[in-house]
CSV table of C-alpha atoms in Angstrom, one decimal:
chain,number,residue,atom,x,y,z
K,1,UNK,CA,0.0,0.0,0.0
K,2,UNK,CA,2.8,2.4,0.8
K,3,UNK,CA,4.4,1.8,-2.6
K,4,UNK,CA,1.1,2.7,-4.3
K,5,UNK,CA,0.9,5.9,-2.3
K,6,UNK,CA,4.5,6.7,-3.1
K,7,UNK,CA,3.9,6.2,-6.8
K,8,UNK,CA,0.9,8.4,-6.9
K,9,UNK,CA,2.6,11.2,-5.0
K,10,UNK,CA,5.5,11.1,-7.3
K,11,UNK,CA,3.5,10.9,-10.5
K,12,UNK,CA,0.6,13.1,-9.8
K,13,UNK,CA,1.8,15.6,-7.1
K,14,UNK,CA,5.5,16.0,-6.8
K,15,UNK,CA,6.6,16.6,-10.4
K,16,UNK,CA,3.7,18.8,-11.3
K,17,UNK,CA,3.1,20.7,-8.1
K,18,UNK,CA,6.7,21.6,-7.3
K,19,UNK,CA,7.5,22.4,-10.9
K,20,UNK,CA,4.5,24.7,-11.1
K,21,UNK,CA,5.7,26.8,-8.1
K,22,UNK,CA,2.6,28.5,-6.8
K,23,UNK,CA,0.3,26.8,-9.2
K,24,UNK,CA,-2.5,24.8,-7.7
K,25,UNK,CA,-2.0,21.1,-7.5
K,26,UNK,CA,-5.3,20.5,-9.4
K,27,UNK,CA,-3.4,21.7,-12.4
K,28,UNK,CA,-1.4,18.4,-12.3
K,29,UNK,CA,-4.3,16.1,-13.1
K,30,UNK,CA,-3.7,13.8,-16.0
K,31,UNK,CA,-4.8,15.1,-19.4
K,32,UNK,CA,-8.2,13.8,-20.5
K,33,UNK,CA,-7.5,13.0,-24.2
K,34,UNK,CA,-9.8,10.0,-24.7
K,35,UNK,CA,-13.5,10.1,-25.6
K,36,UNK,CA,-16.2,10.0,-23.0
K,37,UNK,CA,-18.7,7.3,-23.7
K,38,UNK,CA,-21.4,8.6,-21.5
K,39,UNK,CA,-23.3,7.4,-18.4
K,40,UNK,CA,-25.6,5.2,-20.6
K,41,UNK,CA,-22.7,3.0,-21.5
K,42,UNK,CA,-22.4,2.0,-17.8
K,43,UNK,CA,-26.1,1.7,-17.0
K,44,UNK,CA,-27.1,-1.6,-18.5
K,45,UNK,CA,-28.7,-4.0,-16.0
K,46,UNK,CA,-25.8,-6.5,-16.3
K,47,UNK,CA,-23.2,-3.8,-15.8
K,48,UNK,CA,-23.7,-1.0,-13.2
K,49,UNK,CA,-27.5,-0.6,-13.7
K,50,UNK,CA,-29.0,-3.3,-11.5
K,51,UNK,CA,-31.8,-2.0,-9.3
K,52,UNK,CA,-30.3,-3.6,-6.3
K,53,UNK,CA,-26.8,-4.8,-5.3
K,54,UNK,CA,-25.7,-8.3,-6.5
K,55,UNK,CA,-24.7,-10.8,-3.8
K,56,UNK,CA,-22.2,-12.7,-6.0
K,57,UNK,CA,-20.3,-9.8,-7.6
K,58,UNK,CA,-17.1,-8.0,-6.4
K,59,UNK,CA,-18.9,-4.7,-7.1
K,60,UNK,CA,-22.4,-3.6,-6.2
K,61,UNK,CA,-23.7,-3.5,-9.8
K,62,UNK,CA,-26.3,-0.8,-8.8
K,63,UNK,CA,-23.8,2.1,-9.0
K,64,UNK,CA,-25.9,3.9,-11.7
K,65,UNK,CA,-29.0,4.1,-9.5
K,66,UNK,CA,-27.0,5.2,-6.4
K,67,UNK,CA,-25.6,8.0,-8.6
K,68,UNK,CA,-28.9,8.9,-10.2
K,69,UNK,CA,-31.1,8.8,-7.2
K,70,UNK,CA,-28.9,9.8,-4.3
K,71,UNK,CA,-25.8,11.6,-5.6
K,72,UNK,CA,-26.0,15.4,-6.3
K,73,UNK,CA,-23.4,15.0,-9.0
K,74,UNK,CA,-26.3,13.7,-11.2
K,75,UNK,CA,-28.2,17.0,-10.8
K,76,UNK,CA,-25.1,19.2,-11.2
K,77,UNK,CA,-26.1,20.4,-14.7
K,78,UNK,CA,-29.8,20.7,-14.2
K,79,UNK,CA,-29.4,23.1,-11.3
K,80,UNK,CA,-27.8,25.6,-13.7
K,81,UNK,CA,-31.2,25.9,-15.4
K,82,UNK,CA,-33.1,26.1,-12.0
K,83,UNK,CA,-34.2,29.2,-10.3
K,84,UNK,CA,-31.0,29.7,-8.4
K,85,UNK,CA,-28.8,29.0,-11.4
K,86,UNK,CA,-30.7,31.5,-13.6
K,87,UNK,CA,-30.6,34.1,-10.8
K,88,UNK,CA,-26.8,33.8,-10.4
K,89,UNK,CA,-26.2,34.0,-14.1
K,90,UNK,CA,-28.4,37.1,-14.3
K,91,UNK,CA,-26.5,38.8,-11.5
K,92,UNK,CA,-23.3,38.0,-13.3
K,93,UNK,CA,-24.7,39.5,-16.5
K,94,UNK,CA,-23.7,36.3,-18.2
K,95,UNK,CA,-26.9,34.9,-19.9
K,96,UNK,CA,-27.4,31.2,-19.9
K,97,UNK,CA,-25.5,29.4,-17.1
K,98,UNK,CA,-25.8,26.1,-19.0
K,99,UNK,CA,-23.5,27.5,-21.6
K,100,UNK,CA,-21.0,29.3,-19.4
K,101,UNK,CA,-17.5,27.7,-19.2
K,102,UNK,CA,-17.1,29.0,-15.7
K,103,UNK,CA,-20.2,26.9,-14.6
K,104,UNK,CA,-19.7,23.9,-16.9
K,105,UNK,CA,-16.2,23.3,-15.6
K,106,UNK,CA,-17.6,21.8,-12.4
K,107,UNK,CA,-21.3,21.3,-13.2
K,108,UNK,CA,-20.7,19.0,-16.2
K,109,UNK,CA,-18.1,17.1,-18.2
K,110,UNK,CA,-17.3,20.0,-20.4
K,111,UNK,CA,-15.1,18.2,-22.9
K,112,UNK,CA,-14.4,19.2,-26.5
K,113,UNK,CA,-17.0,18.0,-29.0
K,114,UNK,CA,-14.5,15.7,-30.6
K,115,UNK,CA,-14.2,13.7,-27.4
K,116,UNK,CA,-18.0,13.2,-26.9
K,117,UNK,CA,-19.0,9.7,-27.8
K,118,UNK,CA,-22.4,8.7,-29.3
K,119,UNK,CA,-24.1,8.2,-25.9
K,120,UNK,CA,-22.5,11.2,-24.2
K,121,UNK,CA,-24.7,14.0,-23.1
K,122,UNK,CA,-23.5,17.1,-21.2
K,123,UNK,CA,-26.9,17.3,-19.6
K,124,UNK,CA,-26.0,14.2,-17.5
K,125,UNK,CA,-24.0,16.5,-15.2
K,126,UNK,CA,-21.0,15.0,-13.4
K,127,UNK,CA,-21.1,11.4,-14.5
K,128,UNK,CA,-19.0,8.3,-14.1
K,129,UNK,CA,-16.1,9.6,-16.3
K,130,UNK,CA,-15.7,12.9,-14.5
K,131,UNK,CA,-14.1,10.9,-11.7
K,132,UNK,CA,-13.1,7.5,-13.2
K,133,UNK,CA,-11.6,9.0,-16.4
K,134,UNK,CA,-12.6,8.9,-20.0
K,135,UNK,CA,-13.7,5.3,-20.7
K,136,UNK,CA,-13.1,5.0,-24.4
K,137,UNK,CA,-10.0,2.8,-23.9
K,138,UNK,CA,-10.7,1.0,-20.7
K,139,UNK,CA,-14.5,0.3,-20.7
K,140,UNK,CA,-14.1,-2.8,-22.7
K,141,UNK,CA,-11.2,-4.2,-20.7
K,142,UNK,CA,-12.2,-3.4,-17.1
K,143,UNK,CA,-14.5,-6.4,-16.7
K,144,UNK,CA,-11.9,-8.9,-18.1
K,145,UNK,CA,-10.9,-11.6,-15.6
K,146,UNK,CA,-7.2,-10.7,-16.1
K,147,UNK,CA,-7.7,-6.9,-15.9
K,148,UNK,CA,-5.3,-5.2,-13.5
K,149,UNK,CA,-5.1,-1.7,-12.2
K,150,UNK,CA,-1.8,-0.9,-13.9
K,151,UNK,CA,-3.2,-1.7,-17.3
K,152,UNK,CA,-6.4,0.3,-16.6
K,153,UNK,CA,-4.4,3.4,-15.5
K,154,UNK,CA,-2.5,3.2,-18.7
K,155,UNK,CA,-5.7,3.5,-20.7
K,156,UNK,CA,-7.1,6.6,-18.9
K,157,UNK,CA,-8.7,5.1,-15.8
K,158,UNK,CA,-8.3,7.4,-12.7
K,159,UNK,CA,-7.1,5.9,-9.4
K,160,UNK,CA,-9.9,7.2,-7.2
K,161,UNK,CA,-9.0,4.9,-4.3
K,162,UNK,CA,-5.5,6.3,-3.9
K,163,UNK,CA,-5.7,9.1,-1.3
K,164,UNK,CA,-3.5,11.7,-3.0
K,165,UNK,CA,-5.2,11.3,-6.3
K,166,UNK,CA,-8.7,11.4,-4.9
K,167,UNK,CA,-7.9,14.5,-2.9
K,168,UNK,CA,-6.5,16.2,-5.9
K,169,UNK,CA,-9.5,15.2,-8.1
K,170,UNK,CA,-12.2,16.3,-5.6
K,171,UNK,CA,-10.5,19.6,-4.8
K,172,UNK,CA,-10.7,20.5,-8.5
K,173,UNK,CA,-14.3,21.6,-7.9
K,174,UNK,CA,-15.2,21.3,-4.2
K,175,UNK,CA,-13.0,24.1,-2.8
K,176,UNK,CA,-12.9,27.9,-3.1
K,177,UNK,CA,-10.9,29.1,-6.1
K,178,UNK,CA,-11.6,25.9,-8.2
K,179,UNK,CA,-11.8,26.7,-11.9
K,180,UNK,CA,-12.1,30.4,-11.4
K,181,UNK,CA,-14.6,30.7,-8.6
K,182,UNK,CA,-14.1,34.0,-6.8
K,183,UNK,CA,-15.9,36.6,-4.7
K,184,UNK,CA,-17.8,37.8,-7.8
K,185,UNK,CA,-19.4,34.4,-8.1
K,186,UNK,CA,-20.1,34.1,-4.4
K,187,UNK,CA,-21.6,37.6,-4.3
K,188,UNK,CA,-23.9,36.6,-7.2
K,189,UNK,CA,-25.4,33.9,-4.9
K,190,UNK,CA,-23.3,30.8,-5.4
K,191,UNK,CA,-23.4,28.5,-2.3
K,192,UNK,CA,-20.3,28.5,-0.1
K,193,UNK,CA,-17.6,25.9,-0.9
K,194,UNK,CA,-16.6,23.3,1.6
K,195,UNK,CA,-14.4,24.6,4.4
K,196,UNK,CA,-13.4,21.1,5.3
K,197,UNK,CA,-13.4,18.9,2.2
K,198,UNK,CA,-12.7,15.8,4.3
K,199,UNK,CA,-16.0,16.2,6.3
K,200,UNK,CA,-17.9,16.9,3.1
K,201,UNK,CA,-16.7,13.7,1.5
K,202,UNK,CA,-17.7,11.7,4.6
K,203,UNK,CA,-21.3,12.6,3.9
K,204,UNK,CA,-21.1,11.8,0.2
K,205,UNK,CA,-23.3,8.8,-0.8
K,206,UNK,CA,-21.1,5.8,-1.6
K,207,UNK,CA,-21.6,3.5,-4.6
K,208,UNK,CA,-19.0,1.0,-3.4
K,209,UNK,CA,-18.4,-1.2,-0.4
K,210,UNK,CA,-15.0,-1.4,1.2
K,211,UNK,CA,-14.8,-5.1,1.7
K,212,UNK,CA,-12.0,-7.7,1.4
K,213,UNK,CA,-12.3,-7.8,-2.4
K,214,UNK,CA,-12.2,-4.0,-2.7
K,215,UNK,CA,-9.1,-3.8,-0.5
K,216,UNK,CA,-7.4,-6.4,-2.6
K,217,UNK,CA,-8.1,-4.7,-5.9
K,218,UNK,CA,-7.7,-1.0,-4.9
K,219,UNK,CA,-5.5,-0.9,-1.8
K,220,UNK,CA,-7.4,2.0,-0.2
K,221,UNK,CA,-5.8,3.9,2.7
K,222,UNK,CA,-6.2,3.1,6.4
K,223,UNK,CA,-9.0,4.8,8.2
K,224,UNK,CA,-8.4,8.6,8.6
K,225,UNK,CA,-5.6,8.8,6.0
K,226,UNK,CA,-7.9,10.0,3.2
K,227,UNK,CA,-9.2,12.8,5.4
K,228,UNK,CA,-5.6,13.9,6.1
K,229,UNK,CA,-4.8,13.9,2.4
K,230,UNK,CA,-8.0,15.9,1.7
K,231,UNK,CA,-7.1,18.5,4.3
K,232,UNK,CA,-3.5,18.7,3.1
K,233,UNK,CA,-4.6,19.2,-0.5
K,234,UNK,CA,-7.2,21.8,0.5
K,235,UNK,CA,-4.8,23.9,2.5
K,236,UNK,CA,-2.1,23.7,-0.2
K,237,UNK,CA,-4.5,24.8,-2.9
K,238,UNK,CA,-5.8,27.7,-0.8
K,239,UNK,CA,-2.3,28.9,-0.1
K,240,UNK,CA,-1.3,28.6,-3.7
K,241,UNK,CA,-4.3,30.7,-4.8
K,242,UNK,CA,-3.5,33.2,-2.1
K,243,UNK,CA,0.1,33.4,-3.2
K,244,UNK,CA,-0.9,34.0,-6.8
K,245,UNK,CA,-3.3,36.7,-5.8
K,246,UNK,CA,-0.6,38.7,-4.1
K,247,UNK,CA,1.6,38.9,-7.2
K,248,UNK,CA,1.3,42.0,-9.3
K,249,UNK,CA,-1.8,43.3,-7.6
K,250,UNK,CA,-2.0,46.9,-6.3
K,251,UNK,CA,-3.1,47.5,-2.8
K,252,UNK,CA,-3.1,45.5,0.4
K,253,UNK,CA,-5.9,43.1,-0.3
K,254,UNK,CA,-5.9,40.1,-2.6
K,255,UNK,CA,-9.2,38.7,-3.9
K,256,UNK,CA,-12.0,39.5,-1.4
K,257,UNK,CA,-13.1,35.9,-1.0
K,258,UNK,CA,-9.9,35.1,0.9
K,259,UNK,CA,-11.4,36.9,3.8
K,260,UNK,CA,-14.2,35.9,6.2
K,261,UNK,CA,-17.5,37.2,4.9
K,262,UNK,CA,-18.2,38.9,8.3
K,263,UNK,CA,-15.1,41.1,7.8
K,264,UNK,CA,-17.4,43.3,5.7
K,265,UNK,CA,-20.9,41.9,6.1
K,266,UNK,CA,-21.5,42.7,9.7
K,267,UNK,CA,-23.3,45.4,11.7
K,268,UNK,CA,-21.7,48.8,12.3
K,269,UNK,CA,-21.5,48.2,16.0
K,270,UNK,CA,-19.1,45.4,15.4
K,271,UNK,CA,-16.5,47.7,13.7
K,272,UNK,CA,-13.5,49.1,15.4
K,273,UNK,CA,-13.3,52.5,17.1
K,274,UNK,CA,-12.2,54.2,13.9
K,275,UNK,CA,-15.3,53.0,12.1
K,276,UNK,CA,-13.4,50.5,10.0
K,277,UNK,CA,-14.1,46.8,9.6
K,278,UNK,CA,-10.8,45.0,10.0
K,279,UNK,CA,-10.5,42.2,7.4
K,280,UNK,CA,-10.0,38.8,8.8
K,281,UNK,CA,-8.5,36.0,6.7
K,282,UNK,CA,-10.6,32.9,6.2
K,283,UNK,CA,-7.7,30.6,6.9
K,284,UNK,CA,-9.9,27.7,8.0
K,285,UNK,CA,-8.4,25.3,5.5
K,286,UNK,CA,-4.9,25.7,7.0
K,287,UNK,CA,-6.2,25.7,10.6
K,288,UNK,CA,-8.2,22.4,9.9
K,289,UNK,CA,-5.0,20.9,8.6
K,290,UNK,CA,-3.0,22.0,11.7
K,291,UNK,CA,-5.7,20.5,13.9
K,292,UNK,CA,-5.4,17.1,12.2
K,293,UNK,CA,-2.8,15.3,14.3
K,294,UNK,CA,-2.0,12.8,11.5
K,295,UNK,CA,-1.5,15.1,8.5
K,296,UNK,CA,1.9,16.6,9.3
K,297,UNK,CA,5.1,15.8,11.1
K,298,UNK,CA,6.1,18.0,14.0
K,299,UNK,CA,8.6,20.1,12.0
K,300,UNK,CA,6.0,20.7,9.2
K,301,UNK,CA,3.3,21.7,11.7
K,302,UNK,CA,5.6,24.2,13.5
K,303,UNK,CA,6.7,25.8,10.3
K,304,UNK,CA,3.3,26.1,8.7
K,305,UNK,CA,1.8,27.5,12.0
K,306,UNK,CA,4.6,30.1,12.1
K,307,UNK,CA,4.1,31.2,8.5
K,308,UNK,CA,0.4,31.4,9.0
K,309,UNK,CA,0.9,33.8,11.9
K,310,UNK,CA,3.4,35.8,9.9
K,311,UNK,CA,0.7,36.1,7.2
K,312,UNK,CA,-1.9,37.3,9.7
K,313,UNK,CA,0.6,39.8,11.3
K,314,UNK,CA,1.4,41.3,7.9
K,315,UNK,CA,-2.2,41.8,7.2
K,316,UNK,CA,-2.9,43.3,10.6
K,317,UNK,CA,-0.1,45.8,10.0
K,318,UNK,CA,-1.3,46.6,6.5
K,319,UNK,CA,2.2,45.7,5.3
K,320,UNK,CA,1.7,44.4,1.8
K,321,UNK,CA,5.3,43.4,1.2
K,322,UNK,CA,5.3,41.3,4.4
K,323,UNK,CA,1.9,39.9,3.7
K,324,UNK,CA,2.9,38.9,0.1
K,325,UNK,CA,6.2,37.3,1.3
K,326,UNK,CA,4.4,35.4,4.0
K,327,UNK,CA,1.8,34.1,1.6
K,328,UNK,CA,4.6,32.8,-0.7
K,329,UNK,CA,6.4,31.2,2.2
K,330,UNK,CA,3.3,29.5,3.5
K,331,UNK,CA,2.5,28.2,0.0
K,332,UNK,CA,6.0,26.7,-0.3
K,333,UNK,CA,5.7,25.0,3.1
K,334,UNK,CA,2.3,23.5,2.2
K,335,UNK,CA,3.5,22.4,-1.3
K,336,UNK,CA,6.5,20.7,0.3
K,337,UNK,CA,4.2,18.9,2.8
K,338,UNK,CA,1.8,17.9,0.0
K,339,UNK,CA,4.6,16.5,-2.1
K,340,UNK,CA,5.9,14.5,0.9
K,341,UNK,CA,2.5,13.1,1.7
K,342,UNK,CA,0.9,12.2,5.0
K,343,UNK,CA,3.3,10.7,7.6
K,344,UNK,CA,3.0,6.9,7.8
K,345,UNK,CA,2.3,6.6,4.0
K,346,UNK,CA,5.7,7.8,2.8
């Protein structure tokens, strides 16, 4: 299991994240160059479209119905044309949300037309291939008795059971700053993003059972390890976005959504004696990571905590140079921790 974790960190995180400097680790996801065959290709009753789990199968076989009936990913596209989706688009002055790249990047599999197979429909929302990878090459081989994970990965299958890879994949949409989400989008009425991605994922409806067969095939992490990877990814992405926002921007403040909403949106009596509202950084992603006793080694924890305090101090003083330098330093510390992985899986 540790070898699998080490491979994924090296292949998906280390090379791309460190080479990218302050770029978010979600930029390191594998390119999606194969065709998407569509949810319908997986929904046959003898495949993943059984109305109830099979008792003699290594997988549940009812994954399609779990997704369709219980998983909000299935409604991701349709909500764009609902009352809230239309209202947000109107406030943005952007017209039809179902045609906006900003929205489709997370609410659908917005792939080029040339990669859309005969059964693919963008209206299916976030379907199987959004997480498991474009299935053109692997759909025919993944049921073969001799199919192995290494072969599937070589044909575009995504390793969703590997903690570093899963954290990176989910963070691509389920955290602030993903795919261009910013204060303008939030002010238009978009729901808040998950402050703690790990807790969010715990509530997500599962279409798989972690039994002996699943463990033998996919080598999932020990209990709690996935949550630590999720928190590490979330904090690193937040710090990377913050570091980018301080570069080449005039004034003290980066993008407004890096701050707690109540820094501005609060009653006058809550302001300081000079009548100002002091901005407070929404650093919950980093603080959740620091509170996770398994996610960092002692030296990493001390350094990250110190750099977070330096960041807050620079902001409190209104010292833009100190604030920007601290943001860059915090980003480097978190990128290094992300590349190293969670202690115990290295």
